[in-house]
Coordinates of C-alpha atoms in Angstrom, one line a residue:
M13 CA 23.1 6.9 -15.8
N14 CA 25.3 4.1 -17.2
V15 CA 23.1 1.0 -17.6
P16 CA 24.5 -2.2 -17.8
G17 CA 25.0 -3.5 -21.3
E18 CA 22.9 -0.7 -22.5
A19 CA 25.8 0.9 -25.1
S20 CA 26.4 -3.0 -26.5
E21 CA 24.9 -4.9 -28.7
A22 CA 23.3 -7.5 -26.5
G23 CA 22.0 -4.7 -24.5
R24 CA 20.2 -3.0 -27.5
A25 CA 19.0 -6.6 -28.5
L26 CA 17.4 -7.0 -24.9
K27 CA 15.7 -3.5 -24.9
A28 CA 14.3 -4.5 -28.5
R29 CA 13.0 -7.7 -27.1
H30 CA 11.4 -6.1 -24.3
R31 CA 9.7 -3.8 -26.5
A32 CA 8.6 -6.3 -28.7
M33 CA 7.2 -8.5 -25.6
W34 CA 5.0 -6.0 -24.3
A35 CA 3.8 -5.1 -27.6
L36 CA 2.5 -9.0 -28.3
G37 CA -1.2 -9.6 -26.9
D38 CA -3.5 -6.7 -25.5
Y39 CA -1.8 -5.5 -22.2
P40 CA -3.9 -2.2 -22.3
A41 CA -6.9 -4.6 -22.2
V42 CA -5.3 -6.7 -19.4
A43 CA -4.9 -3.1 -17.0
A44 CA -8.5 -2.2 -18.0
E45 CA -10.0 -5.4 -17.7
I46 CA -8.5 -7.0 -14.8
I47 CA -6.8 -4.6 -12.8
P48 CA -8.2 -1.1 -13.5
E49 CA -8.2 0.0 -9.7
L50 CA -4.6 -0.5 -9.2
G51 CA -3.1 2.7 -10.8
A52 CA -5.3 4.8 -8.6
I53 CA -4.5 3.2 -5.7
L54 CA -0.7 3.7 -6.4
V55 CA -1.6 7.8 -6.9
E56 CA -3.6 7.9 -3.6
A57 CA -1.0 6.4 -1.8
C58 CA 1.8 8.9 -3.1
G59 CA -0.6 11.7 -2.2
V60 CA -0.6 13.0 -6.0
G61 CA -2.3 16.5 -5.8
R62 CA -2.8 19.5 -8.0
G63 CA -0.1 21.2 -9.3
D64 CA 2.4 18.3 -8.5
R65 CA 4.9 17.0 -11.3
V66 CA 4.5 13.5 -11.5
L67 CA 6.5 10.8 -13.6
D68 CA 5.1 7.7 -14.3
V69 CA 8.2 5.2 -15.2
A70 CA 7.3 2.2 -17.2
A71 CA 3.7 3.6 -17.6
G72 CA 2.2 1.3 -20.0
S73 CA -1.1 2.3 -21.3
G74 CA -1.3 4.9 -18.2
N75 CA -3.1 2.8 -15.4
A76 CA -1.3 5.2 -12.8
A77 CA -0.7 8.4 -15.0
I78 CA -4.3 9.0 -15.9
P79 CA -5.5 9.0 -12.6
A80 CA -2.6 11.3 -11.4
A81 CA -3.5 13.5 -14.4
L82 CA -7.2 13.8 -13.7
A83 CA -6.1 14.5 -9.7
G84 CA -4.8 17.6 -11.5
A85 CA -1.0 16.9 -11.5
S86 CA 1.5 17.8 -14.5
V87 CA 2.4 14.2 -15.7
V88 CA 4.9 12.7 -18.1
A89 CA 4.1 9.1 -18.8
G90 CA 7.1 7.4 -20.1
D91 CA 7.4 3.7 -21.5
L92 CA 9.7 1.5 -23.6
T93 CA 7.2 0.3 -26.2
P94 CA 5.6 2.8 -28.3
E95 CA 2.4 0.5 -29.0
L96 CA 1.8 1.1 -25.2
L97 CA 1.7 4.7 -25.5
E98 CA -0.5 4.9 -28.3
A99 CA -3.0 2.9 -26.4
G100 CA -2.7 5.4 -23.4
R101 CA -2.8 8.7 -25.5
A102 CA -6.2 7.3 -26.8
L103 CA -7.5 6.2 -23.5
A104 CA -6.4 9.7 -21.8
A105 CA -8.3 11.7 -24.6
R106 CA -11.6 9.6 -23.8
R107 CA -11.0 10.3 -20.2
G108 CA -10.3 14.0 -20.5
A109 CA -6.7 13.7 -18.9
E110 CA -3.4 15.9 -20.0
V111 CA -0.5 13.7 -19.9
E112 CA 2.6 13.9 -21.8
W113 CA 3.3 10.6 -23.4
R114 CA 7.5 10.0 -23.8
Q115 CA 9.3 6.8 -24.9
D116 CA 11.9 6.0 -23.0
D117 CA 13.7 3.5 -20.8
A118 CA 13.2 3.2 -17.0
E119 CA 17.3 2.5 -16.6
A120 CA 18.2 5.8 -18.4
L121 CA 15.6 8.2 -18.0
P122 CA 16.1 11.6 -19.9
Y123 CA 15.1 13.7 -17.4
A124 CA 17.3 16.1 -15.2
D125 CA 18.0 15.3 -11.7
G126 CA 15.3 16.0 -9.2
E127 CA 13.0 16.9 -11.9
F128 CA 9.9 15.8 -10.4
D129 CA 7.6 15.9 -7.3
T130 CA 6.9 12.3 -7.4
V131 CA 8.1 9.6 -9.3
M132 CA 5.8 6.6 -9.5
S133 CA 5.7 3.1 -11.1
C134 CA 2.3 0.8 -11.3
L135 CA 3.7 -2.8 -12.3
G136 CA 6.1 -1.4 -14.7
V137 CA 9.4 -0.7 -13.4
M138 CA 9.5 -4.2 -11.9
F139 CA 10.2 -5.5 -15.2
A140 CA 13.4 -3.7 -15.9
P141 CA 15.7 -6.1 -15.8
H142 CA 18.7 -4.3 -14.1
H143 CA 17.1 -3.7 -10.9
R144 CA 19.7 -1.7 -9.2
A145 CA 20.0 0.8 -12.5
A146 CA 16.2 1.4 -12.4
A147 CA 15.9 2.0 -8.9
G148 CA 18.7 4.7 -9.1
E149 CA 17.1 6.3 -11.6
L150 CA 14.0 6.7 -10.0
V151 CA 15.7 8.4 -6.9
R152 CA 17.9 10.7 -9.6
V153 CA 14.8 12.3 -11.2
C154 CA 12.9 12.8 -7.7
R155 CA 13.4 15.9 -6.1
P156 CA 14.5 16.0 -2.5
G157 CA 11.8 15.4 -0.1
G158 CA 9.5 14.1 -3.2
T159 CA 7.6 10.5 -3.2
I160 CA 8.7 7.6 -4.6
G161 CA 5.8 5.1 -5.0
L162 CA 5.9 1.5 -6.5
L163 CA 3.4 -1.4 -6.9
S164 CA 4.7 -4.7 -7.7
W165 CA 3.4 -8.0 -7.7
T166 CA 4.9 -10.0 -4.7
P167 CA 6.8 -13.5 -5.4
E168 CA 4.5 -15.2 -3.3
G169 CA 1.2 -14.1 -4.9
F170 CA -0.6 -15.2 -7.7
V171 CA 1.3 -13.5 -10.5
G172 CA 4.8 -14.1 -8.7
Q173 CA 3.7 -17.4 -8.9
M174 CA 2.6 -17.3 -12.4
F175 CA 6.0 -15.9 -13.5
A176 CA 7.9 -19.1 -11.6
T177 CA 5.4 -21.6 -13.8
M178 CA 6.5 -20.0 -16.8
K179 CA 10.3 -19.8 -16.1
P180 CA 11.0 -23.2 -16.9
Y181 CA 9.8 -22.7 -20.2
A182 CA 11.0 -19.8 -21.4
P183 CA 14.7 -18.8 -22.4
P184 CA 17.5 -18.1 -19.7
P185 CA 17.6 -14.3 -18.7
P186 CA 20.8 -12.7 -19.9
P187 CA 23.6 -12.3 -17.5
G188 CA 22.7 -9.6 -15.1
A189 CA 19.0 -9.7 -15.3
Q190 CA 16.9 -10.2 -12.0
P191 CA 13.3 -11.5 -12.0
P192 CA 10.7 -8.9 -11.8
P193 CA 8.9 -10.0 -8.6
L194 CA 11.7 -9.2 -6.4
W195 CA 10.3 -5.8 -6.7
G196 CA 7.5 -7.2 -4.5
S197 CA 9.8 -8.1 -1.8
E198 CA 10.1 -5.3 0.7
D199 CA 13.5 -6.2 1.5
H200 CA 14.7 -6.0 -2.0
V201 CA 13.3 -2.9 -2.7
R202 CA 14.6 -1.4 0.9
T203 CA 18.1 -2.4 -0.5
L204 CA 17.7 -1.0 -3.8
L205 CA 16.5 2.3 -2.6
G206 CA 19.1 2.2 0.2
D207 CA 19.8 5.4 2.5
A208 CA 18.7 7.6 -0.5
V209 CA 15.2 7.4 0.7
T210 CA 13.7 7.9 4.2
D211 CA 10.1 7.4 5.6
V212 CA 9.4 4.1 3.7
V213 CA 5.9 2.8 4.0
A214 CA 5.2 -0.5 2.9
R215 CA 2.5 -3.3 2.9
R216 CA 1.0 -5.9 1.1
Q217 CA -2.4 -5.9 -0.7
T218 CA -4.3 -7.7 -2.6
V219 CA -6.7 -6.8 -5.8
T220 CA -9.7 -9.3 -6.2
V221 CA -10.2 -10.5 -9.9
D222 CA -13.5 -12.2 -10.6
R223 CA -13.1 -11.8 -14.3
F224 CA -12.7 -15.8 -14.7
T225 CA -15.2 -18.3 -14.3
H226 CA -13.0 -21.4 -14.5
P227 CA -9.1 -22.3 -14.8
G228 CA -9.3 -22.7 -18.6
A229 CA -10.7 -19.1 -18.8
F230 CA -7.5 -17.7 -17.3
L231 CA -5.3 -19.5 -19.5
D232 CA -7.3 -18.5 -22.6
Y233 CA -7.1 -14.9 -21.7
F234 CA -3.5 -14.6 -20.7
K235 CA -2.2 -16.7 -23.5
A236 CA -4.1 -14.1 -25.9
N237 CA -3.4 -10.8 -24.2
Y238 CA -0.5 -11.0 -21.4
G239 CA 2.9 -10.3 -23.5
P240 CA 5.6 -12.2 -21.3
T241 CA 2.9 -15.0 -21.7
V242 CA 2.6 -14.6 -25.3
A243 CA 6.0 -14.4 -25.9
V244 CA 6.9 -17.9 -23.6
Y245 CA 4.2 -19.8 -25.9
R246 CA 5.8 -18.2 -29.1
G247 CA 9.1 -19.2 -28.2
M248 CA 8.5 -23.1 -27.8
A249 CA 5.2 -23.0 -30.3
G250 CA 6.9 -25.8 -32.2
D251 CA 6.9 -28.1 -29.2
P252 CA 3.4 -29.5 -28.4
D253 CA 4.6 -31.4 -25.7
R254 CA 6.0 -28.4 -23.7
V255 CA 2.8 -26.3 -24.8
A256 CA 0.8 -29.0 -23.3
A257 CA 2.8 -29.2 -20.3
L258 CA 2.7 -25.6 -19.4
D259 CA -1.1 -25.3 -20.3
H260 CA -1.5 -27.9 -17.2
A261 CA 0.9 -26.0 -15.2
L262 CA -0.9 -22.6 -15.7
T263 CA -4.3 -24.2 -15.3
E264 CA -3.5 -26.2 -12.2
L265 CA -2.1 -22.6 -10.7
A266 CA -5.6 -21.1 -11.6
R267 CA -7.5 -23.6 -10.0
R268 CA -5.5 -23.5 -6.7
H269 CA -6.4 -19.8 -6.7
L270 CA -9.9 -19.7 -7.8
H271 CA -12.1 -19.6 -4.8
G272 CA -15.8 -18.2 -3.7
E273 CA -18.9 -19.1 -4.9
G274 CA -18.7 -21.1 -7.9
G275 CA -14.8 -20.9 -7.5
T276 CA -14.9 -17.7 -9.7
V277 CA -12.6 -15.4 -7.6
M278 CA -9.0 -14.9 -7.2
E279 CA -7.0 -12.5 -4.8
W280 CA -3.8 -11.2 -6.4
E281 CA -0.9 -10.1 -3.9
Y282 CA 1.0 -6.7 -4.6
L283 CA 3.4 -4.6 -2.5
L284 CA 2.5 -1.0 -2.2
L285 CA 5.7 1.1 -1.2
T286 CA 6.2 4.9 -0.8
A287 CA 9.0 6.8 0.5
R288 CA 10.5 10.0 0.7
K289 CA 13.8 11.2 -1.3
R290 CA 16.2 12.4 1.7
D291 CA 16.8 16.4 1.4

């Protein structure tokens, strides 16, 4: 598929920045320690079973690919960032899951039309900068009658608000790039998939996060481990006033979302959407 800007020097530079960003920190730790259940939730929603041919797009370290393989599917896990694939290989080996790991680009998937029974992405394809190109690839490589499943942070939920909070401190996005949390809007995803799909089922759900005992614990963890947050801070490391301002903004965001006994629980909202590729 022709990806906007991919063949240009600017397009290649953008993809290189994305690879580098997700190699920062320790995203496999975030997936395993903060949101370990989300991949299995997506796999169940997609109805993945034994013998299915499954593609996990922007798979990271395999949060969804590994549960799909353990359900008996034949799974390909692709991602732009080789460091995440290496972590996934090690994790799959420890869990006894057979997964094929491939470095690829969600906006230009190297697979045949209709190759997979299920094409899914758990908090992955939402970070591809060109949404329409990525959505077109999801549809293209899914067989007619097959399932497309997506789990994405909503704009209104905690993580969507975190990205909105970081936006003024980050470099402006390149032309044509769209914000990741838009994938958490049902209307946006329906527009992207268009009449290529039918039987769309979408629901907003939350994942309970109880790791952070106070707002500062959240800030410290994400500054150390979450690639997009690490990248924003590195980009303004020479400006202590801006660093302090973002520290304050993210701490206050966490404070507003912490609740429960002792204020140690968060509920992070996501959109779970499945659809069937039209025959």
